Each structure stands twice: as C-alpha cells, then as structure tokens.
Amino acid sequence: MELSKTAALISETEMYSARNYNPLPVVISQGEGSWVWDADGQKYLDMLSAYSALNHGHRHPKIVAALKEQADALTLTSRAFHNDKIGPFLRKLCQMAGYAKALPMNTGAEGVETAIKAARKWGLLHKRVPENQGEIIVCANNFHGRTTTIISFSSEEQYRYGFGPYTPGFRIIPFGDGKALEEAITENTVGFLVEPIQGEGGVIVPPEGYLREVRAITREHNVLLILDEIQTGLGRTGKLFAYEYEDARPDILILGKALGGGVYPVSAVLADDAVMGVFTPGDHGSTFGGNPLGAAVAARALEVIEEEGLVEQAFALGQYFTKRLAELNSPAVKEIRGKGLLIGVEIKEEYGVARVYCEKLMELGILCKETRKQVIRFAPPLVIARDEIDWAIERIAQVLT
Ligand SMILES: Cc1ncc(COP(=O)(O)O)c(C=O)c1O
C-alpha cells in the first residue's frame, strides 16, 4: 500500500532526526495568517503559533516583504562591522519598550543567558558582591530554555537528568509567593528571574499583585528584576508586555519568539545604561546576533504590532475566546486561565490527559499542544479573526463536551 505524503514524511523524519521531540502526527507544508495546510492538502487552524513566535500569523505579507527586500541587499556581516539595519531596529525596539539600550541575540535561551551574565557582572561591579558569589533567584516550575546553565535551575527532572554537572549560583523559590522571595534574598543576591505568566509550566497566572510586589521587594533590596517575556511579550497577553498589568517595569527585559515576526530567530535583552554598561567589547556576542536580515525583519515585526493594533486585538479577542470557552461548561475542564490570547484549559485528571484532546482537535482541524500533562494551551496568532474563533469553538465544544 502506498503511504500518504504525511506518513512518508514522518517516517523519513523519524529515520534521521534525534528523538528530542514528540510532535503531533501532522506535517505542515503551507501557512497563511492563522491557517496552515499539511502535505496532503488538509487545512488546520493554528492555535499554538509556534509557542507565540507567530503572533503576526504565518507569512505576514509586510514582514515577508521586508525579509525579501533585505535578502536582496545584505544578509550577514557579523558584528566585526556595522550594518545599516541594526541601528534602526534597536532604536525602534528601545523606543517601543522604553529602555536606553538593547543587546540583540537569536534565540530565547541566548537572551536568558545574556541577562544572567549582565546581572552577575552588575552584581560584581555595582553591588560589590564578591567575584563568583552572585546569586540569582528563580521560580519552581520555570521555563527559560535548554542550555546547560538554564536547565541547572529547572525544577523539571526530565529537563535536567543526565545533563549535569550543573551551573551553581541559583536558588529556587515557589512561584507567586512574594514572601518567599523576600526570605530568599541575601547580600549576594544579584537578580530575580521570573516569567510574568509561566507558559510552558502550564499557563500559570500568579496571584494578582505578585509582579507589583516583587518589583517593590527587588527595588528595596537592590536586586535586579529580570522578566522573561519571551513568550508573554509583544502583545500576547493583551498588553505590549505582561508586566504592564501591574506596572512592574523590570531592570532587565528579555524578548524573543515574536520579535522575529514568525520568519526569523531574533531575541533581545533590554536594560538601562547602569546594567547594560557592564558589557565592554569582547565580553559577549554572537555571530548572527543583530544581523541585517534579522534586524530588518524584527524592525518590521515591531511596526506591524503598532500598525495593526495587535495588542488591542489580543486583549479584546482574548476576553471573547475565554468567555466562549467558559460558556461550554465542560465537565472535563478544571480551570480556564490566562491573559489575552494566552489561554490554558486544565483538564480534570479523571477525564484523561491533555494530549488526547489535542489529538482529537487535530482531527477536527485545530492545531494546539498540551503543556504539562493536563493543560491544553490555546495561543492563536494575534491576527486571528472573531469568526475564526467561533469556528474553533464549535470544534472545541465537540471535544470538550
Ligand atoms: C518563557 C520562555 N523563555 C525562554 C524560552 C526559550 O526560548 P528558545 O526556545 O527560543 O531558546 C521559551 C521557549 O519556549 C520560553 O517560553
């Protein structure tokens, strides 16, 4: 019997790919806006958005045009030379986010590593913490990436097992607990690294007032507040940055994912001069960080967020989608939580695991992915239309009720 294109492509991938992923059995070969098509022509609504990297939707025409135009002019210089796109990109980024300086990298994990290095060196130079003694406090159930340093402070056994020895200098406290932060701070604490909403951890929203509280505590103790907004930033939660809900402007802001407009990996760390000033030539870098192709794409991606009102759209449609989900009154659902278009639906254990629901949704034409065992994450592109959400709700209703 002849294999479908999908089956043949999955079989080829499984033959040659390391087994570090367990994707749903769909092979995507085309995308436009909120929609994708598989290798056999089947159409799906993308409700994962590459973990929020596709906030602008697939192949946003303005961003693809910027990519093509730049590809015809210049793609890579390395930072050994200046290029004519990095300045305009960083200016736009700093002005939009309200920081003095930005340091461009490529992936989220590199952004987090950059923030860790900045905080440690700031501790040494400005807080007079003895060399190699700086401590960073992080939260249980965090997700900040997969490098050896970052997994050193993960509380997920699978992310760590077998990959030691681990990087020292991190202390884990419960998420959402301001008192625990206050108690964990010592004279050697240089930073507190936290996600405003834990995305991979199951779309966990901290208690109201938490970010405001940790902002006050870190300020009082001269500890840098480092917010990882790689997943929550750039409109996803219905604000440009999730910290705006509580006026908790961090000392270091880490961005990634959607900064690349869904077409190119771009991340960045933002801070004011006192913190960013710790870096001197040769301290840190990346061959591809700030390259003209990525810079042109990211600058356009930022403009599109403003031009198309994506933040306001995420706020309004997030409320609408959450309300429609709640109205399903599904007996299988334990909790619906999130902000804007970052929505977690937790399935009661007696109703099975989230993966099974994601597989059923896939059969009905909706792509989403479980996070942790019991949570379905719905995070569609911010360009999704209300009637596309209605279309999705009809199918989600079939699976959940
Ligand atoms: C909050 C957060 N931080 C960091 C990362 C790591 O980003 P990357 O996979 O680009 O290294 C992710 C990715 O899911 C994330 O959600």
mmCIF file of N, CA and C in Angstrom, residues 149-231:
data_model
loop_
_atom_site.group_PDB
_atom_site.id
_atom_site.type_symbol
_atom_site.label_atom_id
_atom_site.label_comp_id
_atom_site.label_asym_id
_atom_site.label_seq_id
_atom_site.Cartn_x
_atom_site.Cartn_y
_atom_site.Cartn_z
ATOM 1 N N THR A 149 23.334 25.889 31.516
ATOM 2 C CA THR A 149 23.133 26.775 32.673
ATOM 3 C C THR A 149 21.651 26.899 33.007
ATOM 4 N N ILE A 150 20.832 27.055 31.983
ATOM 5 C CA ILE A 150 19.401 27.278 32.246
ATOM 6 C C ILE A 150 18.736 26.024 32.829
ATOM 7 N N ILE A 151 19.099 24.842 32.323
ATOM 8 C CA ILE A 151 18.483 23.637 32.909
ATOM 9 C C ILE A 151 19.014 23.379 34.319
ATOM 10 N N SER A 152 20.119 24.001 34.659
ATOM 11 C CA SER A 152 20.666 23.849 36.018
ATOM 12 C C SER A 152 19.701 24.370 37.071
ATOM 13 N N PHE A 153 18.836 25.327 36.671
ATOM 14 C CA PHE A 153 17.877 25.833 37.653
ATOM 15 C C PHE A 153 16.439 25.505 37.267
ATOM 16 N N SER A 154 16.274 24.455 36.459
ATOM 17 C CA SER A 154 14.925 23.966 36.180
ATOM 18 C C SER A 154 14.492 23.068 37.346
ATOM 19 N N SER A 155 13.182 23.033 37.601
ATOM 20 C CA SER A 155 12.711 22.106 38.629
ATOM 21 C C SER A 155 12.082 20.870 37.984
ATOM 22 N N GLU A 156 12.177 20.774 36.655
ATOM 23 C CA GLU A 156 11.658 19.600 35.941
ATOM 24 C C GLU A 156 12.759 18.558 35.836
ATOM 25 N N GLU A 157 12.558 17.426 36.448
ATOM 26 C CA GLU A 157 13.609 16.412 36.483
ATOM 27 C C GLU A 157 14.043 16.002 35.065
ATOM 28 N N GLN A 158 13.075 15.861 34.164
ATOM 29 C CA GLN A 158 13.450 15.395 32.816
ATOM 30 C C GLN A 158 14.360 16.373 32.077
ATOM 31 N N TYR A 159 14.166 17.653 32.338
ATOM 32 C CA TYR A 159 14.996 18.653 31.640
ATOM 33 C C TYR A 159 16.451 18.586 32.106
ATOM 34 N N ARG A 160 16.665 18.043 33.323
ATOM 35 C CA ARG A 160 17.991 18.041 33.946
ATOM 36 C C ARG A 160 18.707 16.707 33.871
ATOM 37 N N TYR A 161 17.921 15.614 33.955
ATOM 38 C CA TYR A 161 18.509 14.299 34.189
ATOM 39 C C TYR A 161 19.569 13.937 33.132
ATOM 40 N N GLY A 162 20.739 13.638 33.608
ATOM 41 C CA GLY A 162 21.807 13.200 32.719
ATOM 42 C C GLY A 162 22.660 14.328 32.164
ATOM 43 N N PHE A 163 22.251 15.576 32.402
ATOM 44 C CA PHE A 163 22.950 16.699 31.776
ATOM 45 C C PHE A 163 23.868 17.466 32.729
ATOM 46 N N GLY A 164 24.027 16.945 33.943
ATOM 47 C CA GLY A 164 24.936 17.595 34.891
ATOM 48 C C GLY A 164 26.375 17.377 34.471
ATOM 49 N N PRO A 165 27.366 17.984 35.082
ATOM 50 C CA PRO A 165 27.241 18.845 36.258
ATOM 51 C C PRO A 165 26.555 20.180 35.935
ATOM 52 N N TYR A 166 25.894 20.696 36.946
ATOM 53 C CA TYR A 166 25.064 21.877 36.766
ATOM 54 C C TYR A 166 25.786 23.167 37.150
ATOM 55 N N THR A 167 25.313 24.273 36.583
ATOM 56 C CA THR A 167 25.880 25.590 36.912
ATOM 57 C C THR A 167 25.373 26.035 38.289
ATOM 58 N N PRO A 168 26.268 26.390 39.190
ATOM 59 C CA PRO A 168 25.824 26.862 40.508
ATOM 60 C C PRO A 168 25.378 28.322 40.462
ATOM 61 N N GLY A 169 24.826 28.799 41.586
ATOM 62 C CA GLY A 169 24.507 30.220 41.703
ATOM 63 C C GLY A 169 23.031 30.534 41.554
ATOM 64 N N PHE A 170 22.178 29.513 41.636
ATOM 65 C CA PHE A 170 20.739 29.758 41.504
ATOM 66 C C PHE A 170 19.999 29.192 42.709
ATOM 67 N N ARG A 171 18.930 29.844 43.059
ATOM 68 C CA ARG A 171 18.135 29.419 44.183
ATOM 69 C C ARG A 171 16.679 29.393 43.742
ATOM 70 N N ILE A 172 15.993 28.289 44.000
ATOM 71 C CA ILE A 172 14.614 28.140 43.512
ATOM 72 C C ILE A 172 13.616 28.393 44.638
ATOM 73 N N ILE A 173 12.641 29.260 44.381
ATOM 74 C CA ILE A 173 11.569 29.525 45.351
ATOM 75 C C ILE A 173 10.227 29.256 44.664
ATOM 76 N N PRO A 174 9.142 29.133 45.428
ATOM 77 C CA PRO A 174 7.830 28.921 44.792
ATOM 78 C C PRO A 174 7.429 30.139 43.957
ATOM 79 N N PHE A 175 6.692 29.885 42.881
ATOM 80 C CA PHE A 175 6.178 30.951 42.015
ATOM 81 C C PHE A 175 4.947 31.578 42.668
ATOM 82 N N GLY A 176 4.844 32.886 42.570
ATOM 83 C CA GLY A 176 3.632 33.544 43.062
ATOM 84 C C GLY A 176 3.675 33.886 44.545
ATOM 85 N N ASP A 177 4.840 33.758 45.161
ATOM 86 C CA ASP A 177 4.952 33.934 46.611
ATOM 87 C C ASP A 177 5.983 35.037 46.927
ATOM 88 N N GLY A 178 5.503 36.233 47.164
ATOM 89 C CA GLY A 178 6.382 37.370 47.412
ATOM 90 C C GLY A 178 7.198 37.212 48.690
ATOM 91 N N LYS A 179 6.571 36.605 49.698
ATOM 92 C CA LYS A 179 7.257 36.424 50.982
ATOM 93 C C LYS A 179 8.469 35.505 50.790
ATOM 94 N N ALA A 180 8.298 34.462 49.987
ATOM 95 C CA ALA A 180 9.405 33.524 49.741
ATOM 96 C C ALA A 180 10.577 34.246 49.089
ATOM 97 N N LEU A 181 10.259 35.224 48.218
ATOM 98 C CA LEU A 181 11.330 35.994 47.586
ATOM 99 C C LEU A 181 12.077 36.807 48.642
ATOM 100 N N GLU A 182 11.321 37.493 49.463
ATOM 101 C CA GLU A 182 11.931 38.344 50.485
ATOM 102 C C GLU A 182 12.853 37.508 51.381
ATOM 103 N N GLU A 183 12.408 36.311 51.733
ATOM 104 C CA GLU A 183 13.202 35.455 52.635
ATOM 105 C C GLU A 183 14.437 34.876 51.953
ATOM 106 N N ALA A 184 14.362 34.715 50.635
ATOM 107 C CA ALA A 184 15.479 34.066 49.922
ATOM 108 C C ALA A 184 16.608 35.049 49.597
ATOM 109 N N ILE A 185 16.312 36.333 49.638
ATOM 110 C CA ILE A 185 17.332 37.329 49.256
ATOM 111 C C ILE A 185 18.441 37.386 50.310
ATOM 112 N N THR A 186 19.687 37.332 49.836
ATOM 113 C CA THR A 186 20.839 37.510 50.732
ATOM 114 C C THR A 186 21.652 38.691 50.206
ATOM 115 N N GLU A 187 22.744 38.996 50.894
ATOM 116 C CA GLU A 187 23.573 40.117 50.430
ATOM 117 C C GLU A 187 24.226 39.821 49.082
ATOM 118 N N ASN A 188 24.255 38.536 48.697
ATOM 119 C CA ASN A 188 24.862 38.172 47.416
ATOM 120 C C ASN A 188 23.853 38.043 46.276
ATOM 121 N N THR A 189 22.586 38.304 46.565
ATOM 122 C CA THR A 189 21.576 38.160 45.509
ATOM 123 C C THR A 189 21.711 39.313 44.511
ATOM 124 N N VAL A 190 21.877 38.951 43.228
ATOM 125 C CA VAL A 190 22.006 39.994 42.203
ATOM 126 C C VAL A 190 20.733 40.152 41.380
ATOM 127 N N GLY A 191 19.949 39.069 41.250
ATOM 128 C CA GLY A 191 18.769 39.173 40.401
ATOM 129 C C GLY A 191 17.675 38.200 40.777
ATOM 130 N N PHE A 192 16.462 38.543 40.343
ATOM 131 C CA PHE A 192 15.323 37.636 40.456
ATOM 132 C C PHE A 192 14.768 37.469 39.046
ATOM 133 N N LEU A 193 14.863 36.246 38.519
ATOM 134 C CA LEU A 193 14.451 35.943 37.141
ATOM 135 C C LEU A 193 13.107 35.225 37.168
ATOM 136 N N VAL A 194 12.128 35.786 36.454
ATOM 137 C CA VAL A 194 10.779 35.202 36.537
ATOM 138 C C VAL A 194 9.989 35.474 35.252
ATOM 139 N N GLU A 195 9.065 34.579 34.939
ATOM 140 C CA GLU A 195 8.113 34.792 33.838
ATOM 141 C C GLU A 195 6.853 35.438 34.434
ATOM 142 N N PRO A 196 6.294 36.456 33.789
ATOM 143 C CA PRO A 196 5.070 37.084 34.304
ATOM 144 C C PRO A 196 3.900 36.094 34.370
ATOM 145 N N ILE A 197 3.849 35.189 33.385
ATOM 146 C CA ILE A 197 2.930 34.046 33.411
ATOM 147 C C ILE A 197 3.779 32.854 33.008
ATOM 148 N N GLN A 198 3.729 31.761 33.759
ATOM 149 C CA GLN A 198 4.528 30.597 33.372
ATOM 150 C C GLN A 198 3.838 29.900 32.200
ATOM 151 N N GLY A 199 4.433 30.017 31.017
ATOM 152 C CA GLY A 199 3.821 29.471 29.804
ATOM 153 C C GLY A 199 3.971 27.964 29.718
ATOM 154 N N GLU A 200 5.202 27.503 29.570
ATOM 155 C CA GLU A 200 5.449 26.064 29.454
ATOM 156 C C GLU A 200 5.053 25.329 30.734
ATOM 157 N N GLY A 201 5.069 26.044 31.824
ATOM 158 C CA GLY A 201 4.723 25.443 33.118
ATOM 159 C C GLY A 201 3.228 25.180 33.277
ATOM 160 N N GLY A 202 2.436 25.464 32.236
ATOM 161 C CA GLY A 202 1.005 25.163 32.295
ATOM 162 C C GLY A 202 0.122 26.404 32.309
ATOM 163 N N VAL A 203 0.608 27.497 31.730
ATOM 164 C CA VAL A 203 -0.123 28.771 31.734
ATOM 165 C C VAL A 203 -0.565 29.094 33.179
ATOM 166 N N ILE A 204 0.418 29.271 34.027
ATOM 167 C CA ILE A 204 0.149 29.578 35.432
ATOM 168 C C ILE A 204 0.217 31.093 35.636
ATOM 169 N N VAL A 205 -0.928 31.668 36.005
ATOM 170 C CA VAL A 205 -1.011 33.111 36.257
ATOM 171 C C VAL A 205 -0.796 33.319 37.758
ATOM 172 N N PRO A 206 0.175 34.153 38.147
ATOM 173 C CA PRO A 206 0.399 34.349 39.584
ATOM 174 C C PRO A 206 -0.744 35.145 40.208
ATOM 175 N N PRO A 207 -0.858 35.134 41.538
ATOM 176 C CA PRO A 207 -1.915 35.917 42.190
ATOM 177 C C PRO A 207 -1.801 37.384 41.811
ATOM 178 N N GLU A 208 -2.958 38.065 41.755
ATOM 179 C CA GLU A 208 -2.946 39.475 41.423
ATOM 180 C C GLU A 208 -2.070 40.240 42.423
ATOM 181 N N GLY A 209 -1.282 41.147 41.927
ATOM 182 C CA GLY A 209 -0.420 41.940 42.809
ATOM 183 C C GLY A 209 0.982 41.376 42.960
ATOM 184 N N TYR A 210 1.188 40.145 42.462
ATOM 185 C CA TYR A 210 2.503 39.495 42.651
ATOM 186 C C TYR A 210 3.631 40.267 41.973
ATOM 187 N N LEU A 211 3.425 40.637 40.721
ATOM 188 C CA LEU A 211 4.506 41.334 39.999
ATOM 189 C C LEU A 211 4.798 42.690 40.632
ATOM 190 N N ARG A 212 3.749 43.361 41.058
ATOM 191 C CA ARG A 212 3.936 44.653 41.719
ATOM 192 C C ARG A 212 4.739 44.451 43.007
ATOM 193 N N GLU A 213 4.406 43.382 43.714
ATOM 194 C CA GLU A 213 5.086 43.085 44.981
ATOM 195 C C GLU A 213 6.568 42.756 44.759
ATOM 196 N N VAL A 214 6.857 41.892 43.765
ATOM 197 C CA VAL A 214 8.269 41.526 43.555
ATOM 198 C C VAL A 214 9.062 42.720 43.012
ATOM 199 N N ARG A 215 8.365 43.609 42.302
ATOM 200 C CA ARG A 215 9.051 44.830 41.856
ATOM 201 C C ARG A 215 9.471 45.663 43.081
ATOM 202 N N ALA A 216 8.587 45.782 44.032
ATOM 203 C CA ALA A 216 8.886 46.576 45.239
ATOM 204 C C ALA A 216 9.984 45.904 46.057
ATOM 205 N N ILE A 217 9.904 44.591 46.213
ATOM 206 C CA ILE A 217 10.892 43.866 47.038
ATOM 207 C C ILE A 217 12.284 43.950 46.408
ATOM 208 N N THR A 218 12.373 43.714 45.102
ATOM 209 C CA THR A 218 13.690 43.743 44.450
ATOM 210 C C THR A 218 14.274 45.159 44.506
ATOM 211 N N ARG A 219 13.432 46.162 44.349
ATOM 212 C CA ARG A 219 13.925 47.539 44.412
ATOM 213 C C ARG A 219 14.467 47.836 45.816
ATOM 214 N N GLU A 220 13.724 47.428 46.805
ATOM 215 C CA GLU A 220 14.106 47.705 48.191
ATOM 216 C C GLU A 220 15.453 47.045 48.542
ATOM 217 N N HIS A 221 15.708 45.854 47.989
ATOM 218 C CA HIS A 221 16.929 45.111 48.347
ATOM 219 C C HIS A 221 18.048 45.264 47.321
ATOM 220 N N ASN A 222 17.888 46.182 46.379
ATOM 221 C CA ASN A 222 18.910 46.387 45.354
ATOM 222 C C ASN A 222 19.227 45.086 44.595
ATOM 223 N N VAL A 223 18.171 44.448 44.161
ATOM 224 C CA VAL A 223 18.266 43.209 43.380
ATOM 225 C C VAL A 223 17.617 43.500 42.033
ATOM 226 N N LEU A 224 18.216 43.049 40.944
ATOM 227 C CA LEU A 224 17.641 43.316 39.619
ATOM 228 C C LEU A 224 16.413 42.438 39.375
ATOM 229 N N LEU A 225 15.349 43.057 38.914
ATOM 230 C CA LEU A 225 14.189 42.274 38.476
ATOM 231 C C LEU A 225 14.382 41.963 36.987
ATOM 232 N N ILE A 226 14.446 40.673 36.679
ATOM 233 C CA ILE A 226 14.673 40.223 35.297
ATOM 234 C C ILE A 226 13.412 39.509 34.834
ATOM 235 N N LEU A 227 12.694 40.104 33.895
ATOM 236 C CA LEU A 227 11.469 39.456 33.415
ATOM 237 C C LEU A 227 11.714 38.773 32.080
ATOM 238 N N ASP A 228 11.395 37.493 32.049
ATOM 239 C CA ASP A 228 11.444 36.726 30.809
ATOM 240 C C ASP A 228 10.085 36.861 30.132
ATOM 241 N N GLU A 229 10.006 37.777 29.167
ATOM 242 C CA GLU A 229 8.761 37.981 28.407
ATOM 243 C C GLU A 229 8.904 37.412 26.994
ATOM 244 N N ILE A 230 9.723 36.383 26.884
ATOM 245 C CA ILE A 230 9.940 35.745 25.580
ATOM 246 C C ILE A 230 8.624 35.199 25.023
ATOM 247 N N GLN A 231 7.808 34.627 25.901
ATOM 248 C CA GLN A 231 6.522 34.091 25.450
ATOM 249 C C GLN A 231 5.364 35.081 25.661
#
